[in-house]
Amino acid sequence: HFGHIELATPVFHVGFITKIKKLLETVCHNCGKILVDESNAEFADALRYRDSKRRFDAIWKICKPKRVCESLQPTDDDDMDKAKEPKHDHGGCGNIQPEVRKEGLTLTGTWKAQKGDDENEGQQPEKKPITPQMALNIFRHISVEDIKKLGLSNDYARPEWMIITVLPVPPPPVRPSISVDGSGQGMRGEDDLTYKLADIVRCNASVKKCEAEGSPAHVVQ
């Protein structure tokens, strides 16, 4: 039967790195909400797609330019003029969203101050790596309702499953040892998969040791 290796720190699944980047450009990094809602006509149209892949790509294209998770801030004008139609409340947290870049197998976020933000205007953009642990925490905040809107599945395709925390180890029959001389009687060598799993175990132990010793984050990475 299968075994498993519990990883010292989460890692991106290499096959889903592009999808992870797109999802990080679609939802808020603080509250996990989709950056637009049904009040946006394009978003409402995108929800009509029955094909989940087309729907996800359509929503991603709408959300990608968004740089803030919009929230409805009450103003004095609203209090003075009750006759006005109330603005639609997206229900967001108001946090600034980063511009996400993929460099090889790593993701980087650049947070820029918004125009009109007197408090932070003039500040240099903040650039920092988006670690698998950060992405995992963001994806865990996404609601079941938003997962369905994105064309994913709460039962079969939750976003955080694209980030590996536990690595499955196949049983020996899947990775049998091989005869070095071809006779079946002499020395035997291990399957390539077994060697790679051994490398992962060694790296995992090294990461655990670094974390226990309080090594800097860049050393652990």
C-alpha positions as protocol buffer text, in pm:
chain_id: "A"
residue {
  index: 1
  type: HIS
  ca { x: 0 y: 0 z: 0 }
}
residue {
  index: 2
  type: PHE
  ca { x: 96 y: 363 z: -36 }
}
residue {
  index: 3
  type: GLY
  ca { x: 298 y: 549 z: 223 }
}
residue {
  index: 4
  type: HIS
  ca { x: 354 y: 923 z: 255 }
}
residue {
  index: 5
  type: ILE
  ca { x: 611 y: 1189 z: 344 }
}
residue {
  index: 6
  type: GLU
  ca { x: 490 y: 1486 z: 550 }
}
residue {
  index: 7
  type: LEU
  ca { x: 676 y: 1784 z: 405 }
}
residue {
  index: 8
  type: ALA
  ca { x: 842 y: 2028 z: 646 }
}
residue {
  index: 9
  type: THR
  ca { x: 709 y: 2317 z: 438 }
}
residue {
  index: 10
  type: PRO
  ca { x: 444 y: 2323 z: 160 }
}
residue {
  index: 11
  type: VAL
  ca { x: 558 y: 2328 z: -204 }
}
residue {
  index: 12
  type: PHE
  ca { x: 383 y: 2429 z: -526 }
}
residue {
  index: 13
  type: HIS
  ca { x: 271 y: 2142 z: -747 }
}
residue {
  index: 14
  type: VAL
  ca { x: 479 y: 2203 z: -1060 }
}
residue {
  index: 15
  type: GLY
  ca { x: 189 y: 2098 z: -1284 }
}
residue {
  index: 16
  type: PHE
  ca { x: -42 y: 2365 z: -1136 }
}
residue {
  index: 17
  type: ILE
  ca { x: 196 y: 2661 z: -1095 }
}
residue {
  index: 18
  type: THR
  ca { x: 27 y: 2862 z: -1376 }
}
residue {
  index: 19
  type: LYS
  ca { x: -320 y: 2790 z: -1236 }
}
residue {
  index: 20
  type: ILE
  ca { x: -201 y: 2892 z: -887 }
}
residue {
  index: 21
  type: LYS
  ca { x: -74 y: 3224 z: -1029 }
}
residue {
  index: 22
  type: LYS
  ca { x: -407 y: 3290 z: -1202 }
}
residue {
  index: 23
  type: LEU
  ca { x: -603 y: 3210 z: -886 }
}
residue {
  index: 24
  type: LEU
  ca { x: -382 y: 3447 z: -682 }
}
residue {
  index: 25
  type: GLU
  ca { x: -472 y: 3719 z: -935 }
}
residue {
  index: 26
  type: THR
  ca { x: -843 y: 3641 z: -898 }
}
residue {
  index: 27
  type: VAL
  ca { x: -902 y: 3640 z: -520 }
}
residue {
  index: 28
  type: CYS
  ca { x: -811 y: 3878 z: -236 }
}
residue {
  index: 29
  type: HIS
  ca { x: -487 y: 3789 z: -57 }
}
residue {
  index: 30
  type: ASN
  ca { x: -638 y: 3895 z: 276 }
}
residue {
  index: 31
  type: CYS
  ca { x: -1001 y: 3777 z: 288 }
}
residue {
  index: 32
  type: GLY
  ca { x: -1012 y: 3526 z: -1 }
}
residue {
  index: 33
  type: LYS
  ca { x: -1308 y: 3689 z: -182 }
}
residue {
  index: 34
  type: ILE
  ca { x: -1325 y: 3707 z: -562 }
}
residue {
  index: 35
  type: LEU
  ca { x: -1221 y: 4063 z: -655 }
}
residue {
  index: 36
  type: VAL
  ca { x: -1543 y: 4131 z: -851 }
}
residue {
  index: 37
  type: ASP
  ca { x: -1905 y: 4024 z: -806 }
}
residue {
  index: 38
  type: GLU
  ca { x: -2238 y: 4008 z: -991 }
}
residue {
  index: 39
  type: SER
  ca { x: -2267 y: 4389 z: -998 }
}
residue {
  index: 40
  type: ASN
  ca { x: -2001 y: 4372 z: -1273 }
}
residue {
  index: 41
  type: ALA
  ca { x: -2180 y: 4296 z: -1601 }
}
residue {
  index: 42
  type: GLU
  ca { x: -1882 y: 4105 z: -1746 }
}
residue {
  index: 43
  type: PHE
  ca { x: -1860 y: 3889 z: -1434 }
}
residue {
  index: 44
  type: ALA
  ca { x: -2233 y: 3813 z: -1450 }
}
residue {
  index: 45
  type: ASP
  ca { x: -2188 y: 3708 z: -1815 }
}
residue {
  index: 46
  type: ALA
  ca { x: -1887 y: 3490 z: -1725 }
}
residue {
  index: 47
  type: LEU
  ca { x: -2096 y: 3300 z: -1468 }
}
residue {
  index: 48
  type: ARG
  ca { x: -2324 y: 3183 z: -1750 }
}
residue {
  index: 49
  type: TYR
  ca { x: -2050 y: 2966 z: -1901 }
}
residue {
  index: 50
  type: ARG
  ca { x: -2128 y: 2601 z: -1835 }
}
residue {
  index: 51
  type: ASP
  ca { x: -1772 y: 2493 z: -1915 }
}
residue {
  index: 52
  type: SER
  ca { x: -1577 y: 2540 z: -1589 }
}
residue {
  index: 53
  type: LYS
  ca { x: -1243 y: 2607 z: -1762 }
}
residue {
  index: 54
  type: ARG
  ca { x: -1389 y: 2883 z: -1983 }
}
residue {
  index: 55
  type: ARG
  ca { x: -1566 y: 3034 z: -1680 }
}
residue {
  index: 56
  type: PHE
  ca { x: -1244 y: 3038 z: -1472 }
}
residue {
  index: 57
  type: ASP
  ca { x: -1044 y: 3202 z: -1754 }
}
residue {
  index: 58
  type: ALA
  ca { x: -1317 y: 3462 z: -1811 }
}
residue {
  index: 59
  type: ILE
  ca { x: -1332 y: 3553 z: -1439 }
}
residue {
  index: 60
  type: TRP
  ca { x: -951 y: 3566 z: -1419 }
}
residue {
  index: 61
  type: LYS
  ca { x: -931 y: 3815 z: -1710 }
}
residue {
  index: 62
  type: ILE
  ca { x: -1182 y: 4043 z: -1533 }
}
residue {
  index: 63
  type: CYS
  ca { x: -1007 y: 4023 z: -1193 }
}
residue {
  index: 64
  type: LYS
  ca { x: -643 y: 4044 z: -1308 }
}
residue {
  index: 65
  type: PRO
  ca { x: -632 y: 4429 z: -1344 }
}
residue {
  index: 66
  type: LYS
  ca { x: -794 y: 4482 z: -1000 }
}
residue {
  index: 67
  type: ARG
  ca { x: -549 y: 4616 z: -742 }
}
residue {
  index: 68
  type: VAL
  ca { x: -779 y: 4654 z: -443 }
}
residue {
  index: 69
  type: CYS
  ca { x: -1041 y: 4438 z: -272 }
}
residue {
  index: 70
  type: GLU
  ca { x: -1321 y: 4693 z: -284 }
}
residue {
  index: 71
  type: SER
  ca { x: -1512 y: 4775 z: 31 }
}
residue {
  index: 72
  type: LEU
  ca { x: -1794 y: 5026 z: 78 }
}
residue {
  index: 73
  type: GLN
  ca { x: -1671 y: 5301 z: 309 }
}
residue {
  index: 74
  type: PRO
  ca { x: -1955 y: 5519 z: 443 }
}
residue {
  index: 75
  type: THR
  ca { x: -1900 y: 5892 z: 386 }
}
residue {
  index: 76
  type: ASP
  ca { x: -2054 y: 6210 z: 528 }
}
residue {
  index: 77
  type: ASP
  ca { x: -2217 y: 6276 z: 191 }
}
residue {
  index: 78
  type: ASP
  ca { x: -2404 y: 5945 z: 214 }
}
residue {
  index: 79
  type: ASP
  ca { x: -2537 y: 6037 z: 558 }
}
residue {
  index: 80
  type: MET
  ca { x: -2648 y: 6382 z: 441 }
}
residue {
  index: 81
  type: ASP
  ca { x: -2825 y: 6264 z: 129 }
}
residue {
  index: 82
  type: LYS
  ca { x: -3042 y: 5965 z: 218 }
}
residue {
  index: 83
  type: ALA
  ca { x: -3237 y: 6000 z: -106 }
}
residue {
  index: 84
  type: LYS
  ca { x: -2940 y: 5883 z: -311 }
}
residue {
  index: 85
  type: GLU
  ca { x: -2927 y: 5524 z: -426 }
}
residue {
  index: 86
  type: PRO
  ca { x: -2683 y: 5330 z: -205 }
}
residue {
  index: 87
  type: LYS
  ca { x: -2369 y: 5205 z: -375 }
}
residue {
  index: 88
  type: HIS
  ca { x: -2332 y: 4831 z: -421 }
}
residue {
  index: 89
  type: ASP
  ca { x: -2127 y: 4675 z: -140 }
}
residue {
  index: 90
  type: HIS
  ca { x: -1883 y: 4416 z: -274 }
}
residue {
  index: 91
  type: GLY
  ca { x: -1816 y: 4313 z: 87 }
}
residue {
  index: 92
  type: GLY
  ca { x: -1439 y: 4321 z: 44 }
}
residue {
  index: 93
  type: CYS
  ca { x: -1177 y: 4411 z: 302 }
}
residue {
  index: 94
  type: GLY
  ca { x: -1021 y: 4712 z: 123 }
}
residue {
  index: 95
  type: ASN
  ca { x: -671 y: 4562 z: 107 }
}
residue {
  index: 96
  type: ILE
  ca { x: -431 y: 4642 z: -179 }
}
residue {
  index: 97
  type: GLN
  ca { x: -367 y: 4347 z: -411 }
}
residue {
  index: 98
  type: PRO
  ca { x: -25 y: 4263 z: -559 }
}
residue {
  index: 99
  type: GLU
  ca { x: 83 y: 4227 z: -917 }
}
residue {
  index: 100
  type: VAL
  ca { x: 184 y: 3859 z: -936 }
}
residue {
  index: 101
  type: ARG
  ca { x: 479 y: 3745 z: -1148 }
}
residue {
  index: 102
  type: LYS
  ca { x: 599 y: 3391 z: -1220 }
}
residue {
  index: 103
  type: GLU
  ca { x: 975 y: 3343 z: -1239 }
}
residue {
  index: 104
  type: GLY
  ca { x: 1060 y: 2979 z: -1305 }
}
residue {
  index: 105
  type: LEU
  ca { x: 893 y: 2783 z: -1027 }
}
residue {
  index: 106
  type: THR
  ca { x: 859 y: 3079 z: -789 }
}
residue {
  index: 107
  type: LEU
  ca { x: 591 y: 3349 z: -756 }
}
residue {
  index: 108
  type: THR
  ca { x: 659 y: 3711 z: -664 }
}
residue {
  index: 109
  type: GLY
  ca { x: 412 y: 3980 z: -560 }
}
residue {
  index: 110
  type: THR
  ca { x: 456 y: 4359 z: -600 }
}
residue {
  index: 111
  type: TRP
  ca { x: 232 y: 4576 z: -382 }
}
residue {
  index: 112
  type: LYS
  ca { x: 192 y: 4933 z: -516 }
}
residue {
  index: 113
  type: ALA
  ca { x: 23 y: 5223 z: -336 }
}
residue {
  index: 114
  type: GLN
  ca { x: -307 y: 5325 z: -496 }
}
residue {
  index: 115
  type: LYS
  ca { x: -354 y: 5666 z: -657 }
}
residue {
  index: 116
  type: GLY
  ca { x: -538 y: 5898 z: -423 }
}
residue {
  index: 117
  type: ASP
  ca { x: -410 y: 5715 z: -114 }
}
residue {
  index: 118
  type: ASP
  ca { x: -254 y: 6012 z: 68 }
}
residue {
  index: 119
  type: GLU
  ca { x: -117 y: 5797 z: 348 }
}
residue {
  index: 120
  type: ASN
  ca { x: 91 y: 5564 z: 127 }
}
residue {
  index: 121
  type: GLU
  ca { x: 134 y: 5774 z: -190 }
}
residue {
  index: 122
  type: GLY
  ca { x: 497 y: 5818 z: -288 }
}
residue {
  index: 123
  type: GLN
  ca { x: 610 y: 5497 z: -121 }
}
residue {
  index: 124
  type: GLN
  ca { x: 826 y: 5255 z: -318 }
}
residue {
  index: 125
  type: PRO
  ca { x: 643 y: 4940 z: -435 }
}
residue {
  index: 126
  type: GLU
  ca { x: 694 y: 4649 z: -196 }
}
residue {
  index: 127
  type: LYS
  ca { x: 818 y: 4335 z: -371 }
}
residue {
  index: 128
  type: LYS
  ca { x: 837 y: 4001 z: -191 }
}
residue {
  index: 129
  type: PRO
  ca { x: 807 y: 3631 z: -275 }
}
residue {
  index: 130
  type: ILE
  ca { x: 469 y: 3459 z: -244 }
}
residue {
  index: 131
  type: THR
  ca { x: 559 y: 3137 z: -67 }
}
residue {
  index: 132
  type: PRO
  ca { x: 357 y: 2815 z: -96 }
}
residue {
  index: 133
  type: GLN
  ca { x: 255 y: 2861 z: 269 }
}
residue {
  index: 134
  type: MET
  ca { x: 117 y: 3210 z: 192 }
}
residue {
  index: 135
  type: ALA
  ca { x: -75 y: 3078 z: -110 }
}
residue {
  index: 136
  type: LEU
  ca { x: -208 y: 2788 z: 99 }
}
residue {
  index: 137
  type: ASN
  ca { x: -344 y: 3029 z: 363 }
}
residue {
  index: 138
  type: ILE
  ca { x: -507 y: 3247 z: 93 }
}
residue {
  index: 139
  type: PHE
  ca { x: -675 y: 2949 z: -77 }
}
residue {
  index: 140
  type: ARG
  ca { x: -809 y: 2817 z: 255 }
}
residue {
  index: 141
  type: HIS
  ca { x: -997 y: 3148 z: 298 }
}
residue {
  index: 142
  type: ILE
  ca { x: -1191 y: 3106 z: -28 }
}
residue {
  index: 143
  type: SER
  ca { x: -1557 y: 3033 z: 48 }
}
residue {
  index: 144
  type: VAL
  ca { x: -1747 y: 2732 z: -87 }
}
residue {
  index: 145
  type: GLU
  ca { x: -1972 y: 2970 z: -284 }
}
residue {
  index: 146
  type: ASP
  ca { x: -1674 y: 3140 z: -453 }
}
residue {
  index: 147
  type: ILE
  ca { x: -1514 y: 2802 z: -530 }
}
residue {
  index: 148
  type: LYS
  ca { x: -1827 y: 2705 z: -725 }
}
residue {
  index: 149
  type: LYS
  ca { x: -1831 y: 3039 z: -909 }
}
residue {
  index: 150
  type: LEU
  ca { x: -1469 y: 2982 z: -1016 }
}
residue {
  index: 151
  type: GLY
  ca { x: -1560 y: 2649 z: -1173 }
}
residue {
  index: 152
  type: LEU
  ca { x: -1377 y: 2447 z: -907 }
}
residue {
  index: 153
  type: SER
  ca { x: -1527 y: 2188 z: -672 }
}
residue {
  index: 154
  type: ASN
  ca { x: -1538 y: 2185 z: -293 }
}
residue {
  index: 155
  type: ASP
  ca { x: -1545 y: 1802 z: -297 }
}
residue {
  index: 156
  type: TYR
  ca { x: -1306 y: 1717 z: -581 }
}
residue {
  index: 157
  type: ALA
  ca { x: -1095 y: 2025 z: -667 }
}
residue {
  index: 158
  type: ARG
  ca { x: -1033 y: 2256 z: -373 }
}
residue {
  index: 159
  type: PRO
  ca { x: -771 y: 2525 z: -456 }
}
residue {
  index: 160
  type: GLU
  ca { x: -535 y: 2436 z: -169 }
}
residue {
  index: 161
  type: TRP
  ca { x: -493 y: 2084 z: -310 }
}
residue {
  index: 162
  type: MET
  ca { x: -270 y: 2238 z: -582 }
}
residue {
  index: 163
  type: ILE
  ca { x: -10 y: 2290 z: -308 }
}
residue {
  index: 164
  type: ILE
  ca { x: 162 y: 1978 z: -176 }
}
residue {
  index: 165
  type: THR
  ca { x: 185 y: 1931 z: 201 }
}
residue {
  index: 166
  type: VAL
  ca { x: 197 y: 1549 z: 204 }
}
residue {
  index: 167
  type: LEU
  ca { x: 378 y: 1356 z: -70 }
}
residue {
  index: 168
  type: PRO
  ca { x: 244 y: 1007 z: -154 }
}
residue {
  index: 169
  type: VAL
  ca { x: 502 y: 727 z: -172 }
}
residue {
  index: 170
  type: PRO
  ca { x: 413 y: 439 z: -406 }
}
residue {
  index: 171
  type: PRO
  ca { x: 470 y: 78 z: -289 }
}
residue {
  index: 172
  type: PRO
  ca { x: 781 y: -121 z: -402 }
}
residue {
  index: 173
  type: PRO
  ca { x: 596 y: -305 z: -686 }
}
residue {
  index: 174
  type: VAL
  ca { x: 552 y: 33 z: -856 }
}
residue {
  index: 175
  type: ARG
  ca { x: 928 y: 106 z: -833 }
}
residue {
  index: 176
  type: PRO
  ca { x: 1096 y: -238 z: -840 }
}
residue {
  index: 177
  type: SER
  ca { x: 1471 y: -283 z: -798 }
}
residue {
  index: 178
  type: ILE
  ca { x: 1655 y: -377 z: -1117 }
}
residue {
  index: 179
  type: SER
  ca { x: 1943 y: -610 z: -1196 }
}
residue {
  index: 180
  type: VAL
  ca { x: 2260 y: -417 z: -1276 }
}
residue {
  index: 181
  type: ASP
  ca { x: 2420 y: -683 z: -1499 }
}
residue {
  index: 182
  type: GLY
  ca { x: 2094 y: -800 z: -1656 }
}
residue {
  index: 183
  type: SER
  ca { x: 2130 y: -1159 z: -1532 }
}
residue {
  index: 184
  type: GLY
  ca { x: 1899 y: -1125 z: -1235 }
}
residue {
  index: 185
  type: GLN
  ca { x: 2162 y: -1292 z: -1013 }
}
residue {
  index: 186
  type: GLY
  ca { x: 2419 y: -1019 z: -945 }
}
residue {
  index: 187
  type: MET
  ca { x: 2400 y: -672 z: -789 }
}
residue {
  index: 188
  type: ARG
  ca { x: 2070 y: -491 z: -792 }
}
residue {
  index: 189
  type: GLY
  ca { x: 2004 y: -121 z: -826 }
}
residue {
  index: 190
  type: GLU
  ca { x: 1707 y: 82 z: -715 }
}
residue {
  index: 191
  type: ASP
  ca { x: 1450 y: 240 z: -945 }
}
residue {
  index: 192
  type: ASP
  ca { x: 1501 y: 610 z: -1032 }
}
residue {
  index: 193
  type: LEU
  ca { x: 1183 y: 694 z: -840 }
}
residue {
  index: 194
  type: THR
  ca { x: 1326 y: 536 z: -523 }
}
residue {
  index: 195
  type: TYR
  ca { x: 1644 y: 745 z: -554 }
}
residue {
  index: 196
  type: LYS
  ca { x: 1437 y: 1061 z: -603 }
}
residue {
  index: 197
  type: LEU
  ca { x: 1220 y: 983 z: -299 }
}
residue {
  index: 198
  type: ALA
  ca { x: 1539 y: 932 z: -95 }
}
residue {
  index: 199
  type: ASP
  ca { x: 1659 y: 1278 z: -210 }
}
residue {
  index: 200
  type: ILE
  ca { x: 1328 y: 1429 z: -99 }
}
residue {
  index: 201
  type: VAL
  ca { x: 1356 y: 1263 z: 244 }
}
residue {
  index: 202
  type: ARG
  ca { x: 1709 y: 1405 z: 287 }
}
residue {
  index: 203
  type: CYS
  ca { x: 1604 y: 1756 z: 175 }
}
residue {
  index: 204
  type: ASN
  ca { x: 1299 y: 1741 z: 402 }
}
residue {
  index: 205
  type: ALA
  ca { x: 1517 y: 1650 z: 702 }
}
residue {
  index: 206
  type: SER
  ca { x: 1752 y: 1937 z: 615 }
}
residue {
  index: 207
  type: VAL
  ca { x: 1463 y: 2187 z: 600 }
}
residue {
  index: 208
  type: LYS
  ca { x: 1330 y: 2066 z: 937 }
}
residue {
  index: 209
  type: LYS
  ca { x: 1677 y: 2109 z: 1088 }
}
residue {
  index: 210
  type: CYS
  ca { x: 1710 y: 2463 z: 948 }
}
residue {
  index: 211
  type: GLU
  ca { x: 1368 y: 2560 z: 1087 }
}
residue {
  index: 212
  type: ALA
  ca { x: 1451 y: 2410 z: 1428 }
}
residue {
  index: 213
  type: GLU
  ca { x: 1776 y: 2611 z: 1437 }
}
residue {
  index: 214
  type: GLY
  ca { x: 1591 y: 2931 z: 1344 }
}
residue {
  index: 215
  type: SER
  ca { x: 1766 y: 2982 z: 1010 }
}
residue {
  index: 216
  type: PRO
  ca { x: 1658 y: 3284 z: 797 }
}
residue {
  index: 217
  type: ALA
  ca { x: 1368 y: 3234 z: 555 }
}
residue {
  index: 218
  type: HIS
  ca { x: 1589 y: 3258 z: 243 }
}
residue {
  index: 219
  type: VAL
  ca { x: 1806 y: 2970 z: 374 }
}
residue {
  index: 220
  type: VAL
  ca { x: 1499 y: 2751 z: 434 }
}
residue {
  index: 221
  type: GLN
  ca { x: 1366 y: 2832 z: 84 }
}
